[in-house]
Amino acid sequence: MGRRKKIVQECERLMDKPENIRNIAIAAHVDHGKTTLTDNLLAGAGMISQDTAGEQLAMDTEEDEQERGITIDAANVSMTHEYEGDNHLINLIDTPGHVDFGGDVTRAMRAVDGALVVVDAVEGAMPQTETVLRQALREGVKPTLFINKVDRLISELQEGPQEMQDRLLSVIHDVNELIRGMTEEMDDITEDWTVGVEDGTVGFGSALYKWGVSMPSMQRTGMDFGDIIDLERADKRQELHERTPLSDVVLDMVCEHFPNPLNAQPRRIPRIWRGDAESDLAETMRLVDEDGELVLMVTDIGIDPHAGEIAAGRVFSGTIEKGQELYVSGTARQNRVQSVGIYMGGEREEVERVPAGNIAAVTGLKDAIAGSTVSSVEMTPFESIEHISEPVITKS
Ligand code: GDP
């Protein structure tokens, strides 16, 4: 069996284990490093299990992709990551980086349960950091923080350990002020969602040079900020990357700190759906029941040159399969599912079925638009996704 086929099988196995799934978005102010970080995670995950991940196999992946002429369109990508001896399926939904796509950012947030907020260490929290945080929190999506471009503090700004620490703590402080202000009025968020170094909900590093650290990673690798400053100053970035790879730090943080669908849906459903909370449908959505009625929220419509329109979205209940006749909110007739797939490293891969808790790529939903509720029974649609307006920020 080919390697790719094995990976698809592994993803299909993990799709049925909601406790091992993390649906996440990376959100950032423009130019803070979201694209570079996303590329890093994909390369780092290598789409192979960490057990067998070696230089050779990682290389194979790239060669394979080059040969097949795949260019990754990061709208939706899935990867697997081994954390504490257990493989996890991480579905990453891209959020457009520009302010004028505010509506799309919120749509992406509807499909995920965790948002990794990336902030440039030099610039600090910017207006769009606030907007993406607001979009995440309004959807009941939990934030964590990655402070990027730390290499610039060391190499360009020549900061020492104390100065660096002060600057990083001030970024964390600013982000927490925003989170605190926004969650104050939210009764359904009972946990403390502010981020901190001590509990590992903050990571630091350089997406450009592919290294990262967090409190748990420092404990694991034995590397502290002093070592990092020394290596970065000595221009030993490859060594830094090898000793404390960014993708491990970030993907461990994702697995540890973001809720899985079983934890997230009971809290998120009342926030995004105003139907009868006592109904069976509400119950199957809260429980992520793959045997319940099918409920899918479409977050994005893409065009595939061969397959035509593809509706991507989060399955909140039931299992989507080829041949199902489904209702599409706002239209009178039903649509027939032509195919279902998942995204693997950015490429759509057809599968037999996609159960609740996952992101599905569906063809045949002719009447669906981004924001549609698609279901096997007629139902109250999800709350419409509100566009959060913000001042236009020009790129400097
Ligand atoms: P996005 O707009 O958030 O997707 O940002 P990009 O990933 O496109 O990065 C914007 C610019 O910052 C690019 O020129 C990157 O090479 C650069 N960049 C990204 N991450 C880092 C980093 O960790 N260190 C440095 N020095 N530059 C970075």
Short mmCIF file of C-alpha atoms and ligand atoms in Angstrom, two decimals:
data_model
loop_
_atom_site.label_atom_id
_atom_site.label_comp_id
_atom_site.label_asym_id
_atom_site.label_seq_id
_atom_site.Cartn_x
_atom_site.Cartn_y
_atom_site.Cartn_z
CA MET A 1 0.00 0.00 0.00
CA GLY A 2 1.31 3.47 -0.88
CA ARG A 3 2.29 5.87 1.85
CA ARG A 4 -0.40 8.35 0.94
CA LYS A 5 -3.05 5.66 1.13
CA LYS A 6 -1.80 4.72 4.59
CA ILE A 7 -2.11 8.32 5.70
CA VAL A 8 -5.66 8.53 4.38
CA GLN A 9 -6.50 5.36 6.30
CA GLU A 10 -4.98 6.82 9.45
CA CYS A 11 -7.04 10.01 9.01
CA GLU A 12 -10.17 7.89 8.49
CA ARG A 13 -9.40 5.95 11.66
CA LEU A 14 -8.92 9.16 13.63
CA MET A 15 -12.12 10.70 12.23
CA ASP A 16 -14.06 8.23 14.38
CA LYS A 17 -12.24 9.26 17.56
CA PRO A 18 -13.52 12.74 18.36
CA GLU A 19 -11.40 12.89 21.49
CA ASN A 20 -8.34 12.88 19.19
CA ILE A 21 -9.60 15.62 16.85
CA ARG A 22 -8.71 19.30 17.04
CA ASN A 23 -10.39 21.76 14.68
CA ILE A 24 -8.37 24.93 14.69
CA ALA A 25 -7.74 28.26 12.97
CA ILE A 26 -4.64 30.40 12.90
CA ALA A 27 -5.51 34.07 13.10
CA ALA A 28 -3.26 37.10 12.94
CA HIS A 29 -2.82 40.70 11.98
CA VAL A 30 -1.53 40.90 8.42
CA ASP A 31 2.21 40.14 8.06
CA HIS A 32 2.60 38.74 11.56
CA GLY A 33 3.51 35.34 10.09
CA LYS A 34 0.39 33.22 9.72
CA THR A 35 1.31 31.86 6.28
CA THR A 36 4.90 31.08 7.25
CA LEU A 37 3.71 29.33 10.40
CA THR A 38 1.09 27.29 8.54
CA ASP A 39 3.70 26.09 6.01
CA ASN A 40 5.93 25.12 8.89
CA LEU A 41 3.27 23.04 10.58
CA LEU A 42 2.52 21.17 7.39
CA ALA A 43 6.15 20.46 6.65
CA GLY A 44 6.82 19.57 10.27
CA ALA A 45 3.85 17.24 10.54
CA GLY A 46 5.21 15.68 7.34
CA MET A 47 1.90 13.87 7.05
CA ILE A 48 3.68 10.88 8.54
CA SER A 49 3.56 9.55 12.07
CA GLN A 50 6.25 10.87 14.41
CA ASP A 51 7.38 7.27 14.98
CA THR A 52 8.59 6.94 11.46
CA ALA A 53 9.33 10.58 10.85
CA GLY A 54 12.91 10.74 9.70
CA GLU A 55 14.80 12.93 7.32
CA GLN A 56 14.29 10.44 4.54
CA LEU A 57 10.54 10.16 4.85
CA ALA A 58 10.10 13.87 5.30
CA MET A 59 12.07 14.35 2.11
CA ASP A 60 9.91 11.78 0.36
CA THR A 61 6.87 13.82 1.13
CA GLU A 62 8.28 16.91 -0.49
CA GLU A 63 9.51 14.98 -3.50
CA ASP A 64 6.17 13.31 -3.81
CA GLU A 65 4.46 16.65 -3.78
CA GLN A 66 6.84 18.14 -6.27
CA GLU A 67 6.37 15.23 -8.62
CA ARG A 68 2.64 15.44 -8.42
CA GLY A 69 2.75 19.19 -8.90
CA ILE A 70 0.72 19.85 -5.81
CA THR A 71 0.63 23.39 -4.62
CA ILE A 72 -0.98 23.64 -1.28
CA ASP A 73 -3.90 25.97 -1.09
CA ALA A 74 -4.11 26.37 2.63
CA ALA A 75 -7.87 27.03 2.80
CA ASN A 76 -8.36 23.73 4.60
CA VAL A 77 -5.57 21.40 5.57
CA SER A 78 -5.48 18.35 7.79
CA MET A 79 -2.49 16.73 9.40
CA THR A 80 -1.75 14.11 12.00
CA HIS A 81 0.42 14.68 15.03
CA GLU A 82 1.52 12.30 17.74
CA TYR A 83 1.08 13.72 21.21
CA GLU A 84 1.70 11.73 24.38
CA GLY A 85 1.89 8.50 22.43
CA ASP A 86 -1.42 9.02 20.68
CA ASN A 87 -2.01 10.21 17.14
CA HIS A 88 -4.25 13.26 16.67
CA LEU A 89 -6.08 14.60 13.62
CA ILE A 90 -5.63 18.35 13.32
CA ASN A 91 -7.92 20.15 10.90
CA LEU A 92 -6.69 23.65 10.18
CA ILE A 93 -8.98 26.16 8.54
CA ASP A 94 -7.37 29.19 7.03
CA THR A 95 -8.57 32.65 7.94
CA PRO A 96 -7.95 35.26 5.27
CA GLY A 97 -5.31 37.70 6.41
CA HIS A 98 -6.84 40.91 5.20
CA VAL A 99 -9.24 43.12 7.02
CA ASP A 100 -11.76 43.33 4.23
CA PHE A 101 -12.41 39.59 4.59
CA GLY A 102 -13.81 39.94 8.10
CA GLY A 103 -16.86 37.89 7.21
CA ASP A 104 -14.72 35.00 6.02
CA VAL A 105 -12.68 35.03 9.20
CA THR A 106 -15.83 34.66 11.26
CA ARG A 107 -17.07 31.85 9.01
CA ALA A 108 -13.82 29.97 9.52
CA MET A 109 -14.24 30.44 13.28
CA ARG A 110 -17.65 28.73 13.12
CA ALA A 111 -15.97 25.49 12.00
CA VAL A 112 -13.26 25.39 14.66
CA ASP A 113 -12.97 25.09 18.44
CA GLY A 114 -9.55 26.67 18.95
CA ALA A 115 -7.75 29.71 17.53
CA LEU A 116 -4.01 30.11 17.58
CA VAL A 117 -3.44 33.84 17.63
CA VAL A 118 -0.11 34.86 16.12
CA VAL A 119 1.42 38.16 17.21
CA ASP A 120 4.64 39.70 15.90
CA ALA A 121 7.01 40.21 18.87
CA VAL A 122 8.27 43.50 17.45
CA GLU A 123 4.93 45.06 16.55
CA GLY A 124 2.90 43.61 19.41
CA ALA A 125 -0.90 43.29 19.41
CA MET A 126 -2.37 45.32 16.54
CA PRO A 127 -5.95 46.34 15.65
CA GLN A 128 -6.56 43.18 13.65
CA THR A 129 -5.31 41.04 16.55
CA GLU A 130 -8.20 42.50 18.50
CA THR A 131 -10.65 41.83 15.66
CA VAL A 132 -9.67 38.18 15.20
CA LEU A 133 -9.78 37.61 18.94
CA ARG A 134 -13.25 39.13 19.08
CA GLN A 135 -14.38 36.92 16.19
CA ALA A 136 -13.02 33.81 17.91
CA LEU A 137 -14.50 34.57 21.31
CA ARG A 138 -17.91 35.48 19.94
CA GLU A 139 -18.06 32.04 18.36
CA GLY A 140 -17.02 30.40 21.65
CA VAL A 141 -13.61 29.46 20.23
CA LYS A 142 -10.74 29.17 22.72
CA PRO A 143 -7.55 31.19 22.07
CA THR A 144 -3.88 30.39 22.59
CA LEU A 145 -0.99 32.69 21.68
CA PHE A 146 2.12 32.30 19.57
CA ILE A 147 4.56 35.20 19.66
CA ASN A 148 6.44 35.14 16.37
CA LYS A 149 9.57 36.80 14.94
CA VAL A 150 11.45 36.46 18.24
CA ASP A 151 14.61 36.08 16.12
CA ARG A 152 14.30 39.78 15.32
CA LEU A 153 14.45 40.74 18.98
CA ILE A 154 17.73 38.87 19.29
CA SER A 155 19.47 39.50 16.00
CA GLU A 156 18.12 42.82 14.84
CA LEU A 157 17.22 44.64 18.02
CA GLN A 158 20.07 42.99 19.96
CA GLU A 159 17.91 42.63 23.05
CA GLY A 160 19.27 40.88 26.13
CA PRO A 161 17.32 38.30 28.17
CA GLN A 162 15.72 40.86 30.50
CA GLU A 163 14.62 43.23 27.75
CA MET A 164 13.27 40.32 25.75
CA GLN A 165 11.36 38.94 28.68
CA ASP A 166 9.84 42.35 29.42
CA ARG A 167 8.74 42.75 25.83
CA LEU A 168 7.21 39.27 25.60
CA LEU A 169 5.39 39.70 28.90
CA SER A 170 4.00 43.00 27.71
CA VAL A 171 2.60 41.32 24.54
CA ILE A 172 1.00 38.62 26.72
CA HIS A 173 -0.39 41.27 29.03
CA ASP A 174 -1.97 43.21 26.14
CA VAL A 175 -3.53 40.07 24.64
CA ASN A 176 -4.89 39.06 28.05
CA GLU A 177 -6.41 42.48 28.57
CA LEU A 178 -8.31 41.98 25.32
CA ILE A 179 -9.39 38.44 26.24
CA ARG A 180 -10.47 39.51 29.72
CA GLY A 181 -12.49 42.43 28.39
CA MET A 182 -14.22 40.28 25.80
CA THR A 183 -15.02 37.25 27.98
CA GLU A 184 -16.25 39.22 31.00
CA GLU A 185 -19.84 39.22 29.81
CA MET A 186 -19.84 35.67 28.43
CA ASP A 187 -21.61 33.49 30.98
CA ASP A 188 -20.93 30.25 29.10
CA ILE A 189 -17.16 30.63 29.39
CA THR A 190 -16.54 29.53 32.92
CA GLU A 191 -12.86 28.66 32.55
CA ASP A 192 -10.12 31.28 32.56
CA TRP A 193 -9.30 31.80 28.87
CA THR A 194 -6.42 34.21 29.42
CA VAL A 195 -3.09 32.82 28.20
CA GLY A 196 0.10 32.29 30.18
CA VAL A 197 3.64 31.00 29.89
CA GLU A 198 3.38 28.82 32.97
CA ASP A 199 0.47 26.71 31.78
CA GLY A 200 1.84 26.37 28.24
CA THR A 201 -0.87 28.37 26.43
CA VAL A 202 1.80 30.73 25.08
CA GLY A 203 4.54 29.71 22.64
CA PHE A 204 7.38 31.83 21.25
CA GLY A 205 9.66 31.47 18.31
CA SER A 206 10.47 32.13 14.72
CA ALA A 207 8.32 30.81 11.92
CA LEU A 208 10.95 31.97 9.44
CA TYR A 209 13.76 29.97 11.04
CA LYS A 210 11.46 27.14 12.18
CA TRP A 211 12.21 27.07 15.91
CA GLY A 212 9.90 27.52 18.83
CA VAL A 213 9.70 27.19 22.59
CA SER A 214 7.09 26.96 25.32
CA MET A 215 7.32 26.12 29.00
CA PRO A 216 6.61 22.41 28.38
CA SER A 217 9.08 22.29 25.47
CA MET A 218 11.80 23.92 27.60
CA GLN A 219 11.22 21.28 30.24
CA ARG A 220 11.41 18.55 27.61
CA THR A 221 14.44 19.74 25.65
CA GLY A 222 16.32 21.39 28.52
CA MET A 223 16.78 24.51 26.37
CA ASP A 224 16.12 27.88 27.92
CA PHE A 225 16.07 31.44 26.57
CA GLY A 226 19.80 31.83 27.27
CA ASP A 227 20.61 28.87 24.97
CA ILE A 228 18.30 30.24 22.32
CA ILE A 229 19.87 33.70 22.40
CA ASP A 230 23.34 32.15 22.14
CA LEU A 231 22.45 29.97 19.16
CA GLU A 232 20.50 32.69 17.35
CA ARG A 233 23.36 35.20 17.86
CA ALA A 234 25.84 32.62 16.57
CA ASP A 235 23.64 32.22 13.48
CA LYS A 236 23.12 28.53 14.34
CA ARG A 237 19.50 28.56 13.29
CA GLN A 238 19.52 25.10 11.77
CA GLU A 239 20.70 23.70 15.08
CA LEU A 240 17.98 25.67 16.87
CA HIS A 241 15.40 24.21 14.51
CA GLU A 242 16.66 20.69 15.03
CA ARG A 243 16.85 20.96 18.80
CA THR A 244 13.51 22.67 19.32
CA PRO A 245 11.38 22.46 16.18
CA LEU A 246 8.55 24.94 15.91
CA SER A 247 6.01 22.46 14.58
CA ASP A 248 6.37 20.16 17.62
CA VAL A 249 5.94 23.05 20.04
CA VAL A 250 2.85 24.42 18.30
CA LEU A 251 1.18 21.08 17.53
CA ASP A 252 1.74 19.86 21.11
CA MET A 253 0.13 23.09 22.32
CA VAL A 254 -2.83 22.49 19.99
CA CYS A 255 -3.38 18.93 21.24
CA GLU A 256 -2.96 19.87 24.90
CA HIS A 257 -4.87 23.12 25.13
CA PHE A 258 -7.57 23.18 22.50
CA PRO A 259 -10.82 21.35 23.24
CA ASN A 260 -11.82 18.32 21.19
CA PRO A 261 -15.32 18.37 19.65
CA LEU A 262 -16.78 16.39 22.57
CA ASN A 263 -15.65 19.09 24.98
CA ALA A 264 -16.43 22.01 22.71
CA GLN A 265 -19.84 21.26 21.18
CA PRO A 266 -21.90 21.23 24.41
CA ARG A 267 -20.74 24.81 25.00
CA ARG A 268 -20.72 25.99 21.40
CA ILE A 269 -24.10 24.69 20.22
CA PRO A 270 -26.24 26.97 22.47
CA ARG A 271 -24.09 29.90 21.34
CA ILE A 272 -24.47 29.31 17.59
CA TRP A 273 -27.89 27.63 17.37
CA ARG A 274 -31.16 28.96 18.75
CA GLY A 275 -33.37 25.95 18.03
CA ASP A 276 -35.17 23.96 20.72
CA ALA A 277 -32.52 23.13 23.33
CA GLU A 278 -34.67 20.23 24.60
CA SER A 279 -34.96 18.52 21.20
CA ASP A 280 -33.24 15.28 20.16
CA LEU A 281 -31.39 17.25 17.52
CA ALA A 282 -29.90 19.60 20.14
CA GLU A 283 -28.84 16.55 22.12
CA THR A 284 -27.15 14.79 19.19
CA MET A 285 -25.27 18.00 18.35
CA ARG A 286 -24.10 18.47 21.93
CA LEU A 287 -22.98 14.84 22.07
CA VAL A 288 -21.27 14.84 18.63
CA ASP A 289 -23.41 11.77 17.88
CA GLU A 290 -22.38 10.24 14.57
CA ASP A 291 -25.59 8.18 14.52
CA GLY A 292 -27.85 11.21 14.88
CA GLU A 293 -29.47 13.25 12.10
CA LEU A 294 -26.92 14.88 9.82
CA VAL A 295 -26.17 18.54 10.57
CA LEU A 296 -23.46 20.37 8.65
CA MET A 297 -22.62 24.05 8.67
CA VAL A 298 -21.06 25.20 5.39
CA THR A 299 -18.20 27.65 5.97
CA ASP A 300 -16.64 27.88 2.54
CA ILE A 301 -17.46 27.18 -1.12
CA GLY A 302 -14.44 26.36 -3.25
CA ILE A 303 -14.10 25.52 -6.93
CA ASP A 304 -12.27 22.43 -8.06
CA PRO A 305 -11.38 22.30 -11.76
CA HIS A 306 -12.62 18.69 -11.98
CA ALA A 307 -15.29 18.34 -9.33
CA GLY A 308 -16.86 21.80 -9.60
CA GLU A 309 -18.22 23.48 -6.48
CA ILE A 310 -17.09 22.04 -3.19
CA ALA A 311 -18.83 22.94 0.03
CA ALA A 312 -16.57 22.67 3.08
CA GLY A 313 -17.95 22.69 6.56
CA ARG A 314 -18.16 21.29 10.03
CA VAL A 315 -20.25 18.22 10.70
CA PHE A 316 -21.90 18.86 14.09
CA SER A 317 -24.05 15.73 14.18
CA GLY A 318 -24.62 12.53 12.19
CA THR A 319 -22.47 11.23 9.35
CA ILE A 320 -22.36 12.60 5.82
CA GLU A 321 -22.28 10.08 2.98
CA LYS A 322 -22.67 9.96 -0.77
CA GLY A 323 -26.28 9.73 -1.96
CA GLN A 324 -27.91 11.46 1.01
CA GLU A 325 -30.73 13.87 0.18
CA LEU A 326 -30.21 16.92 2.35
CA TYR A 327 -32.05 20.11 3.16
CA VAL A 328 -30.23 23.37 2.59
CA SER A 329 -31.39 26.30 4.73
CA GLY A 330 -33.17 29.04 2.84
CA THR A 331 -34.09 26.84 -0.14
CA ALA A 332 -37.12 24.67 -0.75
CA ARG A 333 -35.63 21.62 -2.44
CA GLN A 334 -33.22 18.97 -1.29
CA ASN A 335 -29.73 18.42 -2.73
CA ARG A 336 -28.12 15.04 -3.28
CA VAL A 337 -24.59 14.47 -1.97
CA GLN A 338 -22.38 13.43 -4.91
CA SER A 339 -19.17 12.80 -2.97
CA VAL A 340 -17.65 13.42 0.42
CA GLY A 341 -14.01 13.99 1.21
CA ILE A 342 -11.52 15.27 3.73
CA TYR A 343 -8.58 17.60 3.27
CA MET A 344 -5.22 15.97 3.63
CA GLY A 345 -2.33 18.34 3.67
CA GLY A 346 -4.46 20.67 1.56
CA GLU A 347 -5.61 18.17 -1.06
CA ARG A 348 -9.14 16.84 -1.15
CA GLU A 349 -9.34 13.10 -0.72
CA GLU A 350 -12.59 11.27 -1.30
CA VAL A 351 -13.71 9.00 1.52
CA GLU A 352 -16.81 6.89 2.16
CA ARG A 353 -18.16 8.94 5.02
CA VAL A 354 -17.33 11.81 7.37
CA PRO A 355 -18.73 11.58 10.92
CA ALA A 356 -19.60 14.34 13.41
CA GLY A 357 -16.77 16.44 14.80
CA ASN A 358 -14.90 16.64 11.49
CA ILE A 359 -14.53 19.02 8.56
CA ALA A 360 -16.02 17.58 5.36
CA ALA A 361 -15.59 18.58 1.70
CA VAL A 362 -18.84 17.84 -0.11
CA THR A 363 -19.91 17.98 -3.76
CA GLY A 364 -23.51 18.06 -4.94
CA LEU A 365 -24.82 20.72 -2.55
CA LYS A 366 -25.81 22.98 -5.43
CA ASP A 367 -27.91 25.39 -3.41
CA ALA A 368 -25.49 25.81 -0.51
CA ILE A 369 -23.61 29.01 0.11
CA ALA A 370 -21.09 29.85 2.80
CA GLY A 371 -23.18 30.07 5.95
CA SER A 372 -25.83 27.48 4.90
CA THR A 373 -27.09 24.90 7.35
CA VAL A 374 -27.33 21.50 5.63
CA SER A 375 -29.30 18.74 7.35
CA SER A 376 -31.14 15.45 6.94
CA VAL A 377 -34.25 16.87 8.65
CA GLU A 378 -35.76 20.33 8.37
CA MET A 379 -34.36 22.40 11.21
CA THR A 380 -33.79 25.88 12.58
CA PRO A 381 -30.65 27.07 10.78
CA PHE A 382 -27.55 28.11 12.67
CA GLU A 383 -27.32 31.74 13.70
CA SER A 384 -26.24 33.84 10.79
CA ILE A 385 -22.61 34.75 10.85
CA GLU A 386 -22.19 38.39 11.60
CA HIS A 387 -19.53 40.44 9.99
CA ILE A 388 -17.55 42.35 12.57
CA SER A 389 -16.73 45.67 10.99
CA GLU A 390 -13.51 47.37 11.75
CA PRO A 391 -11.56 50.38 10.55
CA VAL A 392 -9.63 49.85 7.33
CA ILE A 393 -5.98 49.38 8.13
CA THR A 394 -3.48 50.06 5.42
CA LYS A 395 -0.51 47.76 5.19
CA SER A 396 2.70 49.54 6.20
P1 GDP B 1 0.86 36.70 7.12
O1 GDP B 1 0.44 37.94 6.39
O2 GDP B 1 0.47 36.76 8.56
O3 GDP B 1 0.47 35.42 6.46
O4 GDP B 1 2.48 36.77 7.18
P2 GDP B 1 3.57 35.96 6.33
O5 GDP B 1 3.72 34.59 6.83
O6 GDP B 1 3.32 36.15 4.88
O7 GDP B 1 4.88 36.77 6.79
C1 GDP B 1 5.04 38.14 6.52
C2 GDP B 1 6.54 38.47 6.40
O8 GDP B 1 7.18 38.23 7.66
C3 GDP B 1 7.27 37.60 5.38
O9 GDP B 1 8.25 38.42 4.74
C4 GDP B 1 7.93 36.54 6.24
O10 GDP B 1 9.12 36.02 5.66
C5 GDP B 1 8.25 37.31 7.50
N1 GDP B 1 8.27 36.43 8.67
C6 GDP B 1 7.36 35.51 9.04
N2 GDP B 1 7.74 34.91 10.18
C7 GDP B 1 8.92 35.46 10.54
C8 GDP B 1 9.82 35.25 11.64
O11 GDP B 1 9.61 34.42 12.53
N3 GDP B 1 10.95 36.03 11.67
C9 GDP B 1 11.23 36.96 10.73
N4 GDP B 1 12.35 37.65 10.85
N5 GDP B 1 10.40 37.17 9.68
C10 GDP B 1 9.27 36.44 9.58
#
